[in-house]
C-alpha cells in the first residue's frame, strides 16, 4: 500500500500467476524479509516464493525440497541478506542461500516438532527455534555462512 493524494492505494500484489481467469493468490504459511529490506520471502505449502519489494516482481521460486512442505517458519539472517532459516511442521529444517537457490544445510529433528517461530542471534551465527511443545532448539552455523 502507498498513500496517494490522501488515499491508500495498492502498490504491489504479490501473486504466483493466474489460474484460469482469476489471479492466483498465495496462501502463505510464513513470511519474512531480508535484512536489507529488498526481498520478501513467502512460504506456501510445497514452495518458497521470493519477491522483489521495490517492483513487486517474482524474483525466484524454490520448490525442490521437503522443508517447503507445510513450512511454518521462515526467518532471514540479520547479517547476511541471502541466508534464510526454514522449518516445517514435520521437524525438517534448512538454512538456504536464496540468492543462489542453494541449500547450505538441512536435517530432520527427531520427534517431528512443529516449529512455530525462530530468531537469529545478532551476529547471524545462531538460530533459536520454538516448537508447539514449548521447546527451544538452537542451531549453530560453524562454517562460513556464505559458503565461500
C-alpha positions as CSV (number, residue, x, y, z in Angstrom):
1,X,0.0,0.0,0.0
2,X,1.0,3.6,-0.6
3,X,-0.5,7.0,0.2
4,X,-1.5,9.0,-2.9
5,X,-3.5,12.2,-2.5
6,X,-4.6,11.3,1.0
7,X,-5.9,7.9,-0.2
8,X,-4.4,4.5,0.3
9,X,-3.8,2.6,-2.9
10,X,-2.3,-0.8,-3.7
11,X,1.4,-0.6,-4.6
12,X,2.0,-4.3,-5.3
13,X,0.0,-7.5,-5.3
14,X,2.3,-10.5,-4.6
15,X,0.9,-13.4,-6.6
16,X,2.0,-16.6,-8.3
17,X,0.4,-16.1,-11.6
18,X,-3.1,-16.8,-12.9
19,X,-5.4,-19.8,-12.6
20,X,-7.9,-19.6,-15.5
21,X,-9.2,-16.0,-15.4
22,X,-8.5,-15.5,-11.7
23,X,-5.2,-14.4,-10.4
24,X,-3.6,-17.0,-8.2
25,X,-3.3,-15.9,-4.5
26,X,-0.6,-17.1,-2.3
27,X,-2.0,-18.6,0.9
28,X,1.1,-18.2,2.9
29,X,2.2,-20.2,6.0
30,X,5.1,-17.9,6.9
31,X,6.9,-14.9,5.6
32,X,9.9,-12.6,6.3
33,X,12.1,-10.0,4.5
34,X,15.8,-9.9,4.2
35,X,17.9,-7.7,6.4
36,X,18.4,-5.2,3.6
37,X,14.6,-5.0,3.1
38,X,14.9,-5.7,-0.6
39,X,13.4,-9.2,-0.8
40,X,10.2,-10.7,0.6
41,X,10.3,-14.5,1.2
42,X,6.9,-16.3,1.3
43,X,6.4,-19.9,2.2
44,X,3.5,-21.7,0.7
45,X,2.9,-25.4,1.1
46,X,5.4,-27.0,-1.1
47,X,7.2,-23.8,-2.3
48,X,9.0,-20.7,-1.3
49,X,8.5,-17.5,-3.4
50,X,11.0,-14.7,-3.4
51,X,9.7,-11.3,-4.5
52,X,11.5,-8.0,-5.1
53,X,9.9,-5.5,-2.7
54,X,10.6,-2.5,-4.9
55,X,9.0,-3.8,-8.1
56,X,6.7,-6.5,-6.6
57,X,8.0,-8.9,-9.3
58,X,8.7,-12.6,-8.6
59,X,12.5,-12.9,-8.2
60,X,12.6,-16.7,-7.8
61,X,10.6,-19.8,-6.8
62,X,12.0,-22.7,-4.9
63,X,10.1,-26.0,-4.6
64,X,12.7,-28.7,-4.7
65,X,12.9,-29.6,-1.0
66,X,10.6,-31.3,1.5
67,X,11.3,-28.4,4.1
68,X,8.9,-26.4,2.0
69,X,6.0,-28.9,2.7
70,X,3.8,-27.2,5.3
71,X,6.6,-24.7,6.1
72,X,5.7,-23.0,9.3
73,X,8.7,-20.8,9.9
74,X,10.8,-18.5,7.7
75,X,13.5,-16.2,9.2
76,X,16.0,-14.1,7.4
77,X,19.5,-13.7,8.8
78,X,20.2,-10.3,10.4
79,X,23.8,-10.0,8.9
80,X,23.7,-12.0,5.6
81,X,20.7,-10.9,3.5
82,X,20.9,-14.0,1.3
83,X,20.6,-16.5,4.2
84,X,17.2,-17.8,5.5
85,X,16.2,-20.4,8.0
86,X,13.2,-22.6,7.1
87,X,11.4,-25.1,9.3
88,X,8.2,-27.0,8.9
89,X,5.5,-28.9,10.8
90,X,7.3,-32.3,10.4
91,X,10.6,-31.3,12.1
92,X,12.5,-30.5,8.9
93,X,14.9,-27.5,9.0
94,X,17.1,-26.0,6.4
95,X,19.4,-23.0,6.0
96,X,19.2,-21.7,2.5
97,X,21.0,-19.2,0.3
98,X,18.1,-17.7,-1.5
99,X,20.2,-15.7,-4.0
100,X,21.9,-18.9,-5.2
101,X,18.9,-21.1,-4.6
102,X,21.3,-23.4,-2.7
103,X,20.6,-25.4,0.5
104,X,23.6,-24.9,2.8
105,X,22.4,-27.4,5.3
106,X,19.3,-29.4,6.2
107,X,18.3,-32.1,8.6
108,X,15.3,-33.5,10.4
109,X,14.7,-33.2,14.1
110,X,13.5,-36.4,15.9
111,X,10.0,-36.5,17.3
112,X,8.7,-34.3,14.5
113,X,8.3,-31.0,16.3
114,X,6.2,-28.4,14.6
115,X,8.3,-25.3,14.5
116,X,6.4,-22.1,15.1
117,X,9.0,-19.3,15.2
118,X,12.7,-18.6,15.2
119,X,15.1,-15.8,15.9
120,X,18.7,-15.3,14.8
121,X,21.4,-14.1,17.1
122,X,22.7,-10.6,16.3
123,X,25.9,-11.9,14.8
124,X,23.9,-14.2,12.5
125,X,25.6,-17.4,13.6
126,X,22.9,-18.9,15.9
127,X,19.2,-19.7,15.2
128,X,16.8,-20.4,18.1
129,X,13.6,-22.0,17.1
130,X,10.5,-22.7,19.2
131,X,8.0,-25.6,18.6
132,X,4.5,-26.5,19.5
133,X,5.6,-28.5,22.6
134,X,7.3,-25.4,24.2
135,X,10.9,-26.5,23.4
136,X,13.6,-24.2,22.1
137,X,16.1,-25.8,19.7
138,X,19.3,-23.9,18.9
139,X,21.3,-24.3,15.7
140,X,24.9,-23.0,15.3
141,X,26.4,-22.2,12.0
142,X,30.0,-23.3,12.3
143,X,31.2,-22.9,8.7
144,X,31.4,-19.7,6.7
145,X,27.7,-18.9,6.3
146,X,28.2,-17.5,2.8
147,X,29.5,-20.9,1.7
148,X,32.6,-19.4,0.1
